[in-house]
Amino acid sequence: MNDQQERKTTPSFVPSFKPDKAILASMDNSAKATKKTVASKSFVPTPTTLEDQAPPSIPFLGQFDVTPTSVFHSSEGTTPSFYSATTVPGSRLFMSPTLYDSLIARKTIPMQVSPDPTVPNHICGYHTIGLLEGPSEAPSAVWGRSTVRYRGVSHDTSEAHCLIRIDGVSTLSSDSLATAKTLNHPGIVALRNAVVTKEFLGRSTSLLIATDLYPNSVTLRAAHTNNPPPDDVLVAYVVQLVDAVRYLMTVRRHPVVVDPSKILLVGVNRVKLNSVGVPDIISARPRAQVCDETGLTNTIIFLATGGSRQPQRPLPLPVANVVSALRSGAGIDRVQALLQAGFSTVMTGALSYADHLEDALSKSMFSGQLMDLLAKLSYVVVTRTGPVGDVHILTLFHSSLFGAVDGVSMLSVARALAMLGAGNPEYVGLRAQNDDAVVVVSYAELLMMLDRCWLETSTLKS
């Protein structure tokens, strides 16, 4: 049976993926120097430019690129342009560290718990309880009651939620809760559950509300007090808020309370109305409130001025038109119509940012596939499971990846693994450390060997 027939009949347990052309093109400079050549000591392609070389201190592939990005909020508190359409600096192979850290934080932060003796280990079906925001010194200006925020992981779904404790509430409206749980809009923080409890130590009856958790999020009041956003970001905020308010008024199910302290900044200039439906849930008379046009107007002015009494700049024209319309009592549909230009700008920026995230996702998938290949290759080499000849050649290939005498280039390792995963017909020369004999083998043949070895490994396990 020839190689081609054997390749067809042998199950492939290693994904035969084809990396993105742009990714391979970015590594072309390294490839040209090694095509069908035999190196003297190491057969890992050597980068031809300083830019292609990975810093020797980089511990793993996911942190290959250390170039900062300019899309996200900086630690100095400045706010970048909304969904900047410009090209974001970042790794050509792997997700940029800024985005990587941001996404990882969403999974790791909910699991970090600071011990709090006043909080039980388990509350109303939640565990891993941690304090997000301590009790306020004064009652909430919106709810009129003291509130505390925790994070907890649901026993049922294993998802992390934000738990809002509102003291002094002994009853809730079941109908209003059921209605609030059906609200579904990208501009609204989803409400998951609410229950009256006495489980908090040293406390009387409290209402515990569970909502979606957004780690590292802040309220607009905290983010923009004395720090007004740029005009394009302000327009983006207003567009999102008006759209969310219009949705709530269209379904006519819950009152709208708009206040900077109840609006979360959850991502790259993404805002969400928080605590939607809570007034109905804690009120003895559901639907006691209506759309808060005054609150929306005051929120816009707060954002434009940074909370100061005197405006520091003229409002952008679309925002000025919205404020004027709200003050004159215009309907929400009319207000939204005044923001057509703003909607177009936001849509363009959002699509650009979606492309950026898609590119980052493809890089993450690419590095994951390389990790899968490397893990299987290493397992075969260490356990030496499979045909003796295949294991020997795969061992030589594994040694060539990491046996460089002048330091390991992660870019070269990534390129070699990508060629292996794609079954590329290009040849590579392999030689043992103390042997003058050279084995010339293609990446396609190496992949077939890995398939055979991994098949035997899987058979032994079963």
Tab-separated table of C-alpha atoms in Angstrom, residues 70-356:
chain	number	residue	atom	x	y	z
A	70	SER	CA	-4.928	50.960	21.756
A	71	VAL	CA	-8.520	49.768	21.618
A	72	PHE	CA	-9.184	49.228	25.300
A	73	HIS	CA	-9.492	51.560	28.244
A	74	SER	CA	-6.116	52.517	29.613
A	75	SER	CA	-5.160	52.429	33.265
A	76	GLU	CA	-4.797	56.207	33.259
A	77	GLY	CA	-8.561	56.523	32.830
A	78	THR	CA	-8.557	57.934	29.300
A	79	THR	CA	-11.213	56.625	26.963
A	80	PRO	CA	-10.250	55.707	23.378
A	81	SER	CA	-12.371	56.349	20.335
A	82	PHE	CA	-15.395	54.132	20.068
A	83	TYR	CA	-14.574	50.867	18.297
A	84	SER	CA	-11.660	52.401	16.422
A	85	ALA	CA	-11.672	51.279	12.808
A	86	THR	CA	-7.900	51.550	12.541
A	87	THR	CA	-5.758	48.433	12.517
A	88	VAL	CA	-5.029	47.287	16.042
A	89	PRO	CA	-1.377	46.470	16.709
A	90	GLY	CA	-1.040	42.886	17.842
A	91	SER	CA	0.506	39.541	17.241
A	92	ARG	CA	0.404	38.076	13.757
A	93	LEU	CA	0.107	34.605	15.263
A	94	PHE	CA	-1.573	34.883	18.626
A	95	MET	CA	-4.164	36.981	20.398
A	96	SER	CA	-2.838	40.288	21.734
A	97	PRO	CA	-1.979	40.202	25.465
A	98	THR	CA	-4.433	43.014	26.283
A	99	LEU	CA	-7.411	41.187	24.802
A	100	TYR	CA	-6.140	37.879	26.176
A	101	ASP	CA	-5.930	39.242	29.725
A	102	SER	CA	-9.345	40.897	29.389
A	103	LEU	CA	-11.058	37.669	28.325
A	104	ILE	CA	-9.240	35.501	30.856
A	105	ALA	CA	-10.261	37.911	33.625
A	106	ARG	CA	-13.924	37.231	32.864
A	107	LYS	CA	-13.360	33.585	33.787
A	108	THR	CA	-10.839	33.866	36.618
A	109	ILE	CA	-12.058	36.908	38.554
A	110	PRO	CA	-15.433	35.331	39.472
A	111	MET	CA	-13.552	32.450	41.110
A	112	GLN	CA	-11.325	34.679	43.269
A	113	VAL	CA	-12.916	34.920	46.686
A	114	SER	CA	-11.908	37.099	49.610
A	115	PRO	CA	-13.017	35.567	52.914
A	116	ASP	CA	-15.845	37.489	54.566
A	117	PRO	CA	-17.054	36.147	57.938
A	118	THR	CA	-20.424	37.856	57.497
A	119	VAL	CA	-21.188	35.918	54.305
A	120	PRO	CA	-22.264	32.242	54.403
A	121	ASN	CA	-20.471	29.718	52.207
A	122	HIS	CA	-23.706	28.950	50.363
A	123	ILE	CA	-26.577	31.342	49.727
A	124	CYS	CA	-29.815	30.479	47.949
A	125	GLY	CA	-28.274	28.007	45.515
A	126	TYR	CA	-24.964	29.866	45.070
A	127	HIS	CA	-21.466	28.974	46.256
A	128	THR	CA	-17.967	30.523	46.087
A	129	ILE	CA	-19.368	33.767	47.442
A	130	GLY	CA	-17.130	36.826	47.256
A	131	LEU	CA	-17.677	40.487	48.069
A	132	LEU	CA	-17.812	42.834	45.075
A	133	GLU	CA	-18.961	46.032	46.753
A	134	GLY	CA	-19.394	46.548	50.483
A	135	PRO	CA	-22.468	48.060	52.131
A	136	SER	CA	-23.036	51.691	51.274
A	137	GLU	CA	-22.741	54.256	54.034
A	138	ALA	CA	-26.083	55.745	53.027
A	139	PRO	CA	-29.155	54.146	51.434
A	140	SER	CA	-29.141	53.981	47.653
A	141	ALA	CA	-30.450	57.187	46.104
A	142	VAL	CA	-32.419	55.086	43.607
A	143	TRP	CA	-33.794	52.263	45.765
A	144	GLY	CA	-33.904	54.132	49.067
A	145	ARG	CA	-32.377	51.094	50.805
A	146	SER	CA	-28.917	49.822	51.688
A	147	THR	CA	-27.381	47.512	49.066
A	148	VAL	CA	-24.415	45.124	48.964
A	149	ARG	CA	-23.029	43.311	45.916
A	150	TYR	CA	-21.473	39.860	45.852
A	151	ARG	CA	-20.403	37.396	43.221
A	152	GLY	CA	-21.428	33.763	43.389
A	153	VAL	CA	-21.457	30.636	41.242
A	154	SER	CA	-24.786	28.935	40.577
A	155	HIS	CA	-25.128	25.308	41.686
A	156	ASP	CA	-27.435	24.636	38.723
A	157	THR	CA	-25.541	26.204	35.803
A	158	SER	CA	-22.002	26.698	37.236
A	159	GLU	CA	-22.145	30.261	35.883
A	160	ALA	CA	-20.945	33.234	37.912
A	161	HIS	CA	-23.599	35.831	38.727
A	162	CYS	CA	-23.693	39.181	40.466
A	163	LEU	CA	-25.759	38.955	43.656
A	164	ILE	CA	-27.363	42.218	44.810
A	165	ARG	CA	-28.573	42.240	48.403
A	166	ILE	CA	-31.239	44.841	49.182
A	167	ASP	CA	-31.909	45.068	52.919
A	168	GLY	CA	-35.318	45.657	54.407
A	169	VAL	CA	-37.340	43.921	51.677
A	170	SER	CA	-39.527	41.066	52.922
A	171	THR	CA	-41.758	40.472	49.892
A	172	LEU	CA	-41.429	40.454	46.131
A	173	SER	CA	-43.763	40.469	43.165
A	174	SER	CA	-43.589	37.036	41.505
A	175	ASP	CA	-45.310	38.298	38.359
A	176	SER	CA	-42.868	41.175	37.971
A	177	LEU	CA	-39.937	38.801	38.526
A	178	ALA	CA	-41.205	36.392	35.862
A	179	THR	CA	-41.629	39.273	33.427
A	180	ALA	CA	-38.188	40.742	34.157
A	181	LYS	CA	-36.536	37.375	33.469
A	182	THR	CA	-37.962	37.401	29.929
A	183	LEU	CA	-36.323	40.704	28.958
A	184	ASN	CA	-33.678	40.087	26.311
A	185	HIS	CA	-31.696	42.964	24.832
A	186	PRO	CA	-27.939	43.574	24.360
A	187	GLY	CA	-28.269	46.893	26.174
A	188	ILE	CA	-29.734	45.364	29.351
A	189	VAL	CA	-28.061	43.354	32.112
A	190	ALA	CA	-30.089	40.138	32.276
A	191	LEU	CA	-31.881	39.405	35.553
A	192	ARG	CA	-31.662	35.694	36.422
A	193	ASN	CA	-33.473	35.278	39.728
A	194	ALA	CA	-34.622	36.965	42.912
A	195	VAL	CA	-35.426	35.504	46.312
A	196	VAL	CA	-36.203	36.742	49.822
A	197	THR	CA	-33.752	35.303	52.359
A	198	LYS	CA	-32.610	35.454	55.986
A	199	GLU	CA	-29.348	33.585	55.385
A	200	PHE	CA	-27.061	36.588	55.903
A	201	LEU	CA	-25.480	36.569	59.353
A	202	GLY	CA	-26.738	39.226	61.709
A	203	ARG	CA	-29.211	40.568	59.174
A	204	SER	CA	-32.959	40.688	58.915
A	205	THR	CA	-34.890	39.754	55.810
A	206	SER	CA	-33.202	40.784	52.556
A	207	LEU	CA	-33.961	40.515	48.873
A	208	LEU	CA	-31.224	38.796	46.867
A	209	ILE	CA	-31.224	39.518	43.119
A	210	ALA	CA	-29.029	37.540	40.708
A	211	THR	CA	-27.923	39.172	37.446
A	212	ASP	CA	-25.260	38.485	34.835
A	213	LEU	CA	-21.750	39.242	36.074
A	214	TYR	CA	-19.362	41.462	34.111
A	215	PRO	CA	-15.905	41.369	35.771
A	216	ASN	CA	-13.972	44.639	35.738
A	217	SER	CA	-17.120	46.572	34.846
A	218	VAL	CA	-17.792	49.953	36.435
A	219	THR	CA	-20.746	52.292	36.550
A	220	LEU	CA	-20.839	55.333	34.310
A	221	ARG	CA	-20.814	57.498	37.423
A	222	ALA	CA	-17.557	55.939	38.610
A	223	ALA	CA	-15.984	55.976	35.139
A	224	HIS	CA	-16.823	59.522	34.098
A	225	THR	CA	-17.067	61.689	37.189
A	226	ASN	CA	-14.744	64.601	36.321
A	227	ASN	CA	-13.716	62.604	33.256
A	228	PRO	CA	-16.187	63.276	30.415
A	229	PRO	CA	-15.821	60.946	27.422
A	230	PRO	CA	-14.850	62.183	23.932
A	231	ASP	CA	-17.662	63.240	21.619
A	232	ASP	CA	-17.721	60.020	19.579
A	233	VAL	CA	-17.842	57.896	22.729
A	234	LEU	CA	-20.609	60.107	24.156
A	235	VAL	CA	-22.666	59.629	20.987
A	236	ALA	CA	-22.108	55.871	21.233
A	237	TYR	CA	-23.322	55.850	24.845
A	238	VAL	CA	-26.445	57.828	23.960
A	239	VAL	CA	-27.246	55.582	20.988
A	240	GLN	CA	-27.075	52.473	23.175
A	241	LEU	CA	-29.089	53.982	26.024
A	242	VAL	CA	-31.840	55.296	23.751
A	243	ASP	CA	-32.073	51.934	21.993
A	244	ALA	CA	-32.383	50.056	25.308
A	245	VAL	CA	-35.002	52.492	26.626
A	246	ARG	CA	-36.974	52.216	23.388
A	247	TYR	CA	-36.990	48.415	23.715
A	248	LEU	CA	-38.325	48.587	27.268
A	249	MET	CA	-41.031	51.035	26.261
A	250	THR	CA	-41.964	48.878	23.270
A	251	VAL	CA	-42.532	45.734	25.337
A	252	ARG	CA	-44.279	47.897	27.975
A	253	ARG	CA	-43.372	45.523	30.726
A	254	HIS	CA	-41.220	47.402	33.179
A	255	PRO	CA	-40.464	50.923	34.314
A	256	VAL	CA	-37.212	52.435	33.132
A	257	VAL	CA	-34.894	53.931	35.734
A	258	VAL	CA	-31.984	55.710	34.054
A	259	ASP	CA	-29.198	56.863	36.342
A	260	PRO	CA	-25.388	56.881	35.896
A	261	SER	CA	-25.070	54.685	38.984
A	262	LYS	CA	-27.346	52.059	37.403
A	263	ILE	CA	-25.600	51.874	34.009
A	264	LEU	CA	-22.605	49.566	33.634
A	265	LEU	CA	-19.617	50.098	31.369
A	266	VAL	CA	-18.891	46.448	30.545
A	267	GLY	CA	-16.384	46.520	27.695
A	268	VAL	CA	-15.028	48.660	24.903
A	269	ASN	CA	-17.422	51.566	25.380
A	270	ARG	CA	-20.311	49.116	25.794
A	271	VAL	CA	-22.974	50.174	28.243
A	272	LYS	CA	-25.877	48.235	29.722
A	273	LEU	CA	-28.841	49.296	31.823
A	274	ASN	CA	-28.597	47.521	35.165
A	275	SER	CA	-31.289	46.574	37.694
A	276	VAL	CA	-34.065	46.790	35.095
A	277	GLY	CA	-37.330	45.619	36.663
A	278	VAL	CA	-36.116	45.901	40.251
A	279	PRO	CA	-38.533	48.770	41.079
A	280	ASP	CA	-41.471	46.526	40.168
A	281	ILE	CA	-40.085	43.539	42.046
A	282	ILE	CA	-39.644	45.400	45.345
A	283	SER	CA	-42.693	47.647	44.977
A	284	ALA	CA	-46.027	46.852	46.557
A	285	ARG	CA	-47.664	48.384	43.493
A	286	PRO	CA	-46.060	47.048	40.298
A	287	ARG	CA	-45.664	49.484	37.418
A	288	ALA	CA	-45.624	52.376	39.837
A	289	GLN	CA	-43.036	54.135	37.682
A	290	VAL	CA	-42.877	55.113	34.035
A	291	CYS	CA	-40.118	55.896	31.560
A	292	ASP	CA	-37.646	58.266	33.164
A	293	GLU	CA	-37.066	60.861	30.405
A	294	THR	CA	-35.691	63.228	33.008
A	295	GLY	CA	-33.241	60.586	34.196
A	296	LEU	CA	-32.090	59.937	30.631
A	297	THR	CA	-31.607	63.661	30.043
A	298	ASN	CA	-29.701	64.105	33.294
A	299	THR	CA	-27.514	61.086	32.503
A	300	ILE	CA	-26.570	62.536	29.114
A	301	ILE	CA	-25.735	65.896	30.665
A	302	PHE	CA	-23.728	64.161	33.413
A	303	LEU	CA	-21.667	62.346	30.789
A	304	ALA	CA	-21.109	65.502	28.753
A	305	THR	CA	-19.968	67.545	31.746
A	306	GLY	CA	-18.336	64.882	33.895
A	307	GLY	CA	-20.753	65.729	36.677
A	308	SER	CA	-19.741	69.371	36.982
A	309	ARG	CA	-22.373	72.082	37.248
A	310	GLN	CA	-21.000	74.090	34.349
A	311	PRO	CA	-20.680	72.627	30.819
A	312	GLN	CA	-17.044	72.433	29.746
A	313	ARG	CA	-17.822	72.165	26.018
A	314	PRO	CA	-20.768	72.334	23.629
A	315	LEU	CA	-22.705	69.123	23.143
A	316	PRO	CA	-22.248	67.213	19.862
A	317	LEU	CA	-25.110	68.066	17.504
A	318	PRO	CA	-26.868	64.648	17.671
A	319	VAL	CA	-26.688	64.649	21.471
A	320	ALA	CA	-27.885	68.262	21.707
A	321	ASN	CA	-30.872	67.362	19.519
A	322	VAL	CA	-31.704	64.408	21.761
A	323	VAL	CA	-31.566	66.517	24.928
A	324	SER	CA	-33.774	69.168	23.333
A	325	ALA	CA	-36.285	66.548	22.178
A	326	LEU	CA	-36.430	64.877	25.587
A	327	ARG	CA	-37.004	68.194	27.336
A	328	SER	CA	-39.821	69.038	24.931
A	329	GLY	CA	-41.566	65.736	25.665
A	330	ALA	CA	-40.951	64.115	22.271
A	331	GLY	CA	-41.598	60.383	22.031
A	332	ILE	CA	-38.772	57.884	22.144
A	333	ASP	CA	-39.243	57.049	18.441
A	334	ARG	CA	-38.676	60.702	17.559
A	335	VAL	CA	-35.612	60.798	19.798
A	336	GLN	CA	-34.171	57.725	18.104
A	337	ALA	CA	-34.781	59.210	14.661
A	338	LEU	CA	-32.565	62.144	15.609
A	339	LEU	CA	-29.691	59.708	16.155
A	340	GLN	CA	-29.583	58.202	12.672
A	341	ALA	CA	-26.086	59.528	11.969
A	342	GLY	CA	-24.920	58.287	15.354
A	343	PHE	CA	-26.350	54.826	14.689
A	344	SER	CA	-24.421	54.663	11.432
A	345	THR	CA	-21.160	55.579	13.164
A	346	VAL	CA	-21.719	53.082	15.948
A	347	MET	CA	-22.624	50.330	13.487
A	348	THR	CA	-19.466	50.928	11.461
A	349	GLY	CA	-17.313	50.865	14.566
A	350	ALA	CA	-19.044	47.779	15.975
A	351	LEU	CA	-18.540	45.851	12.732
A	352	SER	CA	-14.887	46.865	12.711
A	353	TYR	CA	-14.470	45.673	16.278
A	354	ALA	CA	-16.290	42.427	15.435
A	355	ASP	CA	-13.747	41.838	12.667
A	356	HIS	CA	-10.964	42.461	15.184
